[in-house]
Coordinates of C-alpha atoms in Angstrom, one line a residue:
M1 CA 10.1 18.1 -16.1
A2 CA 10.5 21.2 -13.7
H3 CA 8.6 21.5 -10.7
R4 CA 6.8 18.1 -10.8
I5 CA 4.1 18.0 -8.3
A6 CA 3.2 15.0 -6.1
V7 CA 0.4 14.7 -3.7
V8 CA 0.5 12.0 -1.0
T9 CA -2.4 11.2 1.3
G10 CA -1.6 9.6 4.7
A11 CA 1.7 11.6 4.7
G12 CA 2.1 12.5 8.2
A13 CA 3.4 9.0 9.3
G14 CA 4.3 5.4 8.0
I15 CA 4.4 4.5 4.4
G16 CA 2.9 7.9 3.4
R17 CA 5.9 9.9 5.1
A18 CA 8.4 7.6 3.8
T19 CA 6.8 8.0 0.2
A20 CA 6.9 11.9 0.5
R21 CA 10.6 11.8 1.3
A22 CA 11.4 9.5 -1.7
L23 CA 9.4 11.8 -4.2
G24 CA 11.2 14.7 -2.5
R25 CA 14.6 13.2 -3.3
A26 CA 13.3 12.4 -6.9
G27 CA 12.9 16.1 -7.6
F28 CA 9.0 16.4 -6.9
D29 CA 7.6 19.1 -4.9
V30 CA 5.2 17.4 -2.5
A31 CA 1.8 18.3 -1.4
L32 CA 1.2 16.2 2.1
L33 CA -2.4 15.4 3.1
A34 CA -3.5 13.8 6.3
R35 CA -5.8 14.2 9.3
N36 CA -3.0 15.2 11.9
E37 CA -1.8 18.9 11.4
E38 CA 1.4 18.4 13.8
R39 CA 2.5 15.6 11.9
L40 CA 2.1 17.1 8.5
A41 CA 3.8 20.3 9.8
A42 CA 6.9 18.2 10.8
A43 CA 7.0 16.4 7.5
A44 CA 6.8 19.5 5.6
E45 CA 9.5 21.1 7.5
E46 CA 11.7 18.1 7.1
L47 CA 11.2 18.2 3.2
E48 CA 11.8 22.1 3.0
Q49 CA 15.1 21.6 4.7
S50 CA 16.0 19.6 1.6
G51 CA 14.9 22.3 -0.7
V52 CA 11.5 20.8 -1.6
R53 CA 8.6 23.1 -2.0
T54 CA 5.6 21.7 0.2
V55 CA 2.1 22.6 0.9
H56 CA 0.3 20.5 3.8
V57 CA -3.5 20.3 4.4
A58 CA -5.2 18.6 7.3
V59 CA -8.0 16.7 5.8
D60 CA -10.0 13.3 6.1
V61 CA -9.8 11.4 2.9
A62 CA -13.1 9.9 3.6
D63 CA -14.6 13.4 3.0
E64 CA -15.0 13.7 -0.8
A65 CA -15.6 17.4 -1.0
A66 CA -12.7 18.4 1.4
L67 CA -10.4 16.2 -0.5
D68 CA -11.4 17.8 -3.8
A69 CA -10.9 21.0 -2.2
A70 CA -7.5 20.1 -1.1
A71 CA -6.5 19.2 -4.4
E72 CA -7.5 22.6 -5.8
Q73 CA -5.5 24.1 -3.2
V74 CA -2.4 22.2 -4.1
E75 CA -2.7 23.2 -7.9
E76 CA -3.2 26.9 -6.9
E77 CA -0.1 27.0 -4.4
L78 CA 2.3 24.5 -6.1
G79 CA 1.0 23.8 -9.6
P80 CA -0.4 21.0 -11.9
I81 CA -0.5 17.7 -10.2
S82 CA 1.6 15.0 -12.0
I83 CA 1.4 12.2 -9.6
W84 CA -1.1 11.4 -6.9
V85 CA -0.5 8.7 -4.4
N86 CA -3.2 7.3 -2.0
C87 CA -1.3 6.0 1.2
A88 CA -4.0 6.8 3.7
G89 CA -5.9 3.9 5.2
A90 CA -7.4 2.8 8.5
T91 CA -8.8 -0.6 9.5
V92 CA -10.0 -2.7 12.6
V93 CA -8.3 -6.0 13.3
G94 CA -10.4 -9.0 14.8
P95 CA -12.5 -12.1 14.0
V96 CA -15.4 -11.3 11.6
A97 CA -17.9 -12.5 14.2
E98 CA -16.8 -9.8 16.5
L99 CA -16.6 -6.8 14.0
D100 CA -19.0 -4.0 14.4
G101 CA -20.7 -2.7 11.3
A102 CA -19.8 0.6 11.9
D103 CA -16.1 -0.2 12.2
I104 CA -16.1 -1.9 9.0
R105 CA -18.0 1.0 7.3
R106 CA -15.4 3.4 8.6
A107 CA -12.4 1.2 7.7
T108 CA -13.9 1.0 4.0
E109 CA -14.7 4.8 3.9
V110 CA -11.1 5.6 4.8
T111 CA -9.1 2.6 2.9
Y112 CA -11.3 2.3 -0.1
L113 CA -13.4 5.4 -0.5
G114 CA -10.4 7.5 0.5
S115 CA -8.4 5.9 -2.4
V116 CA -11.5 6.3 -4.8
Y117 CA -11.8 10.0 -4.0
G118 CA -8.2 10.7 -4.2
S119 CA -8.0 8.9 -7.6
T120 CA -11.1 11.0 -8.9
A121 CA -9.8 14.2 -7.6
A122 CA -6.6 13.6 -9.4
L123 CA -8.3 12.4 -12.6
R124 CA -10.4 15.6 -13.1
R125 CA -7.3 17.4 -13.0
M126 CA -5.0 15.4 -15.0
R127 CA -7.5 15.1 -17.8
R128 CA -7.1 18.7 -18.3
R129 CA -3.6 18.1 -19.4
G130 CA -4.1 14.5 -20.7
Q131 CA -1.4 13.2 -18.5
G132 CA -0.5 12.0 -14.9
V133 CA 0.1 9.0 -12.7
I134 CA -2.4 7.7 -9.9
V135 CA -0.9 5.2 -7.5
N136 CA -3.0 3.0 -5.2
L137 CA -1.9 0.3 -2.8
A138 CA -2.7 -3.2 -2.6
L139 CA -1.7 -6.0 -0.4
G140 CA 1.2 -8.4 -1.3
P141 CA 0.3 -12.0 -2.0
R142 CA 1.5 -13.0 1.7
L143 CA -1.1 -10.7 3.2
R144 CA -4.0 -11.5 1.0
G145 CA -6.7 -13.5 2.9
L146 CA -4.9 -13.3 6.2
P147 CA -7.4 -14.2 9.3
L148 CA -8.4 -11.2 11.6
Q149 CA -7.8 -8.9 8.3
A150 CA -11.3 -9.1 6.7
A151 CA -11.9 -5.2 6.8
E152 CA -8.9 -4.4 5.3
N153 CA -8.7 -7.3 2.8
G154 CA -12.2 -6.5 1.6
A155 CA -11.2 -2.7 1.2
R156 CA -8.0 -3.4 -0.7
S157 CA -9.5 -5.9 -3.0
A158 CA -12.2 -3.1 -3.7
V159 CA -9.4 -0.9 -4.6
V160 CA -7.8 -3.4 -7.0
G161 CA -11.4 -3.9 -8.8
F162 CA -11.8 0.1 -9.0
C163 CA -8.3 0.6 -10.5
E164 CA -8.9 -2.1 -13.1
S165 CA -12.1 -0.5 -14.4
L166 CA -10.6 2.9 -14.3
R167 CA -7.6 1.6 -16.6
A168 CA -10.1 0.4 -19.1
E169 CA -12.2 3.7 -19.2
I170 CA -8.7 5.7 -19.6
A171 CA -7.6 3.3 -22.3
H172 CA -10.9 3.9 -24.1
D173 CA -10.8 7.7 -24.0
G174 CA -7.0 7.7 -25.0
D175 CA -5.6 9.7 -22.0
R176 CA -2.0 9.2 -21.1
I177 CA -2.8 8.7 -17.4
R178 CA -1.4 5.7 -15.8
V179 CA -3.0 4.0 -12.8
V180 CA -0.4 1.9 -11.0
L181 CA -1.1 -0.5 -8.3
V182 CA 1.7 -1.0 -5.8
H183 CA 1.4 -4.5 -4.0
L184 CA 3.1 -4.4 -0.4
P185 CA 4.2 -6.8 2.1
S186 CA 4.8 -5.9 5.8
F187 CA 6.3 -2.8 6.9
N188 CA 7.6 -1.4 10.1
T189 CA 5.4 1.6 10.6
P190 CA 3.4 3.1 13.6
R191 CA 0.1 1.7 12.5
F192 CA 0.4 -1.6 14.7
G193 CA 0.1 0.6 17.9
W194 CA -2.7 2.6 16.8
T195 CA -5.0 0.2 14.8
K196 CA -8.3 -0.8 16.3
N197 CA -7.6 -4.0 18.0
L198 CA -10.2 -6.5 19.1
T199 CA -7.9 -9.6 19.6
G200 CA -6.5 -8.8 23.1
K201 CA -2.9 -9.2 21.9
R202 CA -0.4 -6.7 20.9
L203 CA -0.4 -6.6 16.9
R204 CA 2.8 -7.3 14.9
P205 CA 3.7 -7.3 11.1
P206 CA 3.8 -10.6 9.6
A207 CA 7.2 -11.6 8.4
P208 CA 9.2 -10.6 6.2
I209 CA 9.2 -6.9 7.5
F210 CA 10.6 -4.1 5.5
E211 CA 11.4 -0.6 6.4
P212 CA 9.1 2.2 5.1
E213 CA 11.8 3.4 2.7
V214 CA 11.5 0.3 0.8
A215 CA 7.7 1.0 0.2
G216 CA 8.5 4.8 -0.6
E217 CA 11.2 3.9 -3.2
A218 CA 8.8 1.3 -5.0
I219 CA 5.9 3.9 -5.0
C220 CA 8.5 6.7 -6.3
R221 CA 9.6 4.2 -9.1
A222 CA 5.9 3.7 -10.0
A223 CA 5.8 7.2 -11.2
F224 CA 8.5 6.4 -13.8
H225 CA 8.1 2.8 -14.9
N226 CA 5.6 1.9 -17.6
G227 CA 3.7 -1.1 -16.1
E228 CA 0.5 -1.1 -14.1
D229 CA 1.5 -3.0 -11.2
M230 CA 4.5 -3.0 -9.0
W231 CA 5.3 -5.8 -6.8
V232 CA 7.6 -5.7 -3.5
G233 CA 9.1 -8.5 -1.8
L234 CA 10.6 -11.8 -3.6
R235 CA 8.8 -14.1 -1.0
G236 CA 5.7 -12.6 -1.9
Q237 CA 6.3 -13.7 -5.5
I238 CA 6.8 -17.1 -4.5
T239 CA 3.8 -17.3 -2.5
R240 CA 1.9 -15.9 -5.6
A241 CA 3.5 -18.7 -7.8
I242 CA 2.4 -21.2 -5.2
D243 CA -0.9 -19.9 -4.9
A244 CA -1.6 -19.9 -8.8
L245 CA -0.3 -23.6 -8.9
A246 CA -1.6 -25.0 -5.6
P247 CA -4.0 -22.6 -3.9
R248 CA -5.0 -25.0 -1.1
I249 CA -1.5 -25.1 0.2
V250 CA -1.4 -21.4 0.8
A251 CA -5.0 -21.3 2.3
S252 CA -4.0 -23.9 4.6
R253 CA -0.9 -22.2 5.8
R254 CA -2.9 -18.9 6.5
A255 CA -5.4 -20.9 8.6
R256 CA -2.8 -22.7 10.5
R257 CA -0.2 -19.6 10.9
G258 CA -2.2 -16.6 10.2
Y259 CA -3.1 -15.8 13.8
A260 CA 0.3 -16.3 15.2
A261 CA 2.1 -14.3 12.5
Q262 CA 0.2 -11.3 13.5
L263 CA -0.1 -11.4 17.5
E264 CA 2.4 -11.1 20.0
K265 CA 2.3 -13.0 23.3
A266 CA 1.9 -9.8 25.3
A267 CA -1.7 -8.6 25.9
A268 CA -2.7 -5.1 24.4
S269 CA -3.2 -2.4 26.6
E270 CA -6.9 -1.6 27.6
D271 CA -6.2 2.0 26.8
A272 CA -4.3 1.6 23.5
P273 CA -5.1 4.4 21.1
A274 CA -7.1 3.7 17.9
N275 CA -7.0 5.9 14.7
L276 CA -10.2 4.6 12.9
E277 CA -12.3 7.6 13.7
H278 CA -9.8 10.1 14.8
S279 CA -6.2 10.8 14.3
V280 CA -3.9 9.7 17.1
A281 CA -1.9 12.4 18.8
G282 CA 1.7 12.3 19.0
A283 CA 4.8 13.1 17.0
L284 CA 5.1 9.8 15.2
S285 CA 7.2 9.3 12.0
A286 CA 7.5 6.7 9.4
Y287 CA 8.8 4.1 11.6
G288 CA 7.4 1.6 14.1
P289 CA 9.1 -0.5 17.0
F290 CA 10.0 -3.4 14.6
D291 CA 13.3 -2.3 13.3
I292 CA 15.5 -4.9 14.8
E293 CA 13.5 -7.4 12.6
S294 CA 12.9 -5.5 9.6
K295 CA 14.9 -5.4 6.2
K296 CA 16.6 -2.1 5.5
A297 CA 16.9 -0.1 2.5
T298 CA 20.3 -1.0 1.0
A299 CA 22.1 -1.4 -2.1
L300 CA 20.1 -4.7 -2.6
T301 CA 16.8 -3.0 -2.5
P302 CA 16.2 -3.2 -6.4
A303 CA 16.1 -6.9 -5.9
F304 CA 12.8 -6.3 -4.1
L305 CA 11.4 -3.8 -6.5
G306 CA 9.9 -4.2 -9.9
A307 CA 7.2 -5.2 -12.3
P308 CA 5.7 -8.6 -12.2
L309 CA 7.9 -11.6 -12.5
P310 CA 10.0 -11.3 -15.9
L311 CA 8.5 -13.1 -18.8
G312 CA 11.2 -15.8 -18.6
A313 CA 10.4 -16.4 -14.9
R314 CA 6.7 -16.7 -15.6
L315 CA 7.3 -19.1 -18.4
G316 CA 9.7 -21.2 -16.3
L317 CA 7.0 -21.3 -13.4
A318 CA 4.3 -22.1 -15.8
T319 CA 6.6 -25.0 -17.3
L320 CA 7.3 -26.3 -13.7
G321 CA 3.5 -26.4 -13.1
V322 CA 2.5 -28.3 -16.3
V323 CA 5.4 -30.7 -15.7
G324 CA 4.4 -31.2 -12.2
V325 CA 0.8 -31.8 -13.1
L326 CA 1.8 -34.3 -15.8
T327 CA 4.0 -36.2 -13.2
G328 CA 1.5 -36.2 -10.7
V329 CA -1.2 -37.7 -13.3
W330 CA 1.2 -40.4 -14.5
G331 CA 3.0 -41.0 -11.4
W332 CA 6.4 -40.8 -12.8
R333 CA 8.0 -39.3 -9.8
K334 CA 7.7 -36.4 -7.1
F335 CA 8.9 -33.2 -7.4
K336 CA 10.4 -30.8 -4.6
I337 CA 10.7 -27.3 -5.8

C-alpha cells in the first residue's frame, strides 16, 4: 500500500524514536508526536534523510484536545493514518508510602490516558475507512509487579484492560481495526536518567536489557502480524510460564531481588532532571548509558520477537504442569525443570 502513514507518540527519544526509525525502514511515512520540539525536529530530519516523509507536532499526550488536533494535522499533511503507536509514558519511581498523589495522577495521565487519547484519536479516523492498527505498550512478565514501580504498573495494567474492552467493541462492530499489545522487557533508553526518582539511588533497567531497536522492530512487526499480542524476550516467556504454574515463586523473587535489580549503588544526583511534568532539555536519542550490558539487534533478533508461545510449546508447558502436580500429590519423585 503506497504512502502508508504511521503515527508514533513519544517519538523524540527512547523506544518511540527507535519505533519511528523501524517504521520508516518498513516503508511508512511517519508522524512524530512528543513534547520536546528540538528532539522531534532532529528525529524528523534523520528520517527525511532516508527519504521518509514526516510531520512532527509538539504535543502533550495527556491533553486530549491537543492530541486530537495533532491527529487531524497529520491526516491533512501526510494522509490517512494506517497505524498509530502509543509509546509516550512518564512515571515516578519509589515506595508507595512515599509517592505523592499528584505524581501518581500525572503518571497515570501521561501513560494511561495518553494511550487512551491516542487510541481514540486513531479510532475516530480509522473507522472512516474501517481498517487500521493501534499499538499500545504493556510491561513484560519480568517487569510486572516490581517493587518501586506501582505508578507505572498501575497505568500499564489499565492500558491492558482498556485494550481488551476496545477489542470486543471493534469485533462487535465488524471493523477491520486491530488493537495490538506489545509486551516489553527492559531497554537501554534515556528514561532512567530523567524519571522522577524517590529512591536516593541511580536507576537502572532490570536484566535482561535490550537495545531500543528490538522494541522498534517488534512494534513494526505488530503492524503486519494478525495476533493481538506481541511478546519480546524469551526469559520473559519463562517467567510467564512459571508465574502461571507457581505464582508464589515469582512473587517471592520480586520481593527479594526487585530492589537490587533496579538500583545502582551510586547515589542519585540531587539535581537530576525529571520529565514527569515537563520535557527534559537535551539532544537525547533512542539510547541510554547501558549499551555494554544490552542485547543488540542482530540476526538472532527474530528469536526475541513473536506472538505468544506456539501452541505446541503451550501444550508442552501445560502437560509439564499437570504432571508436576500429579507427581507432587502422589509423591512419586521430584521434577527439576
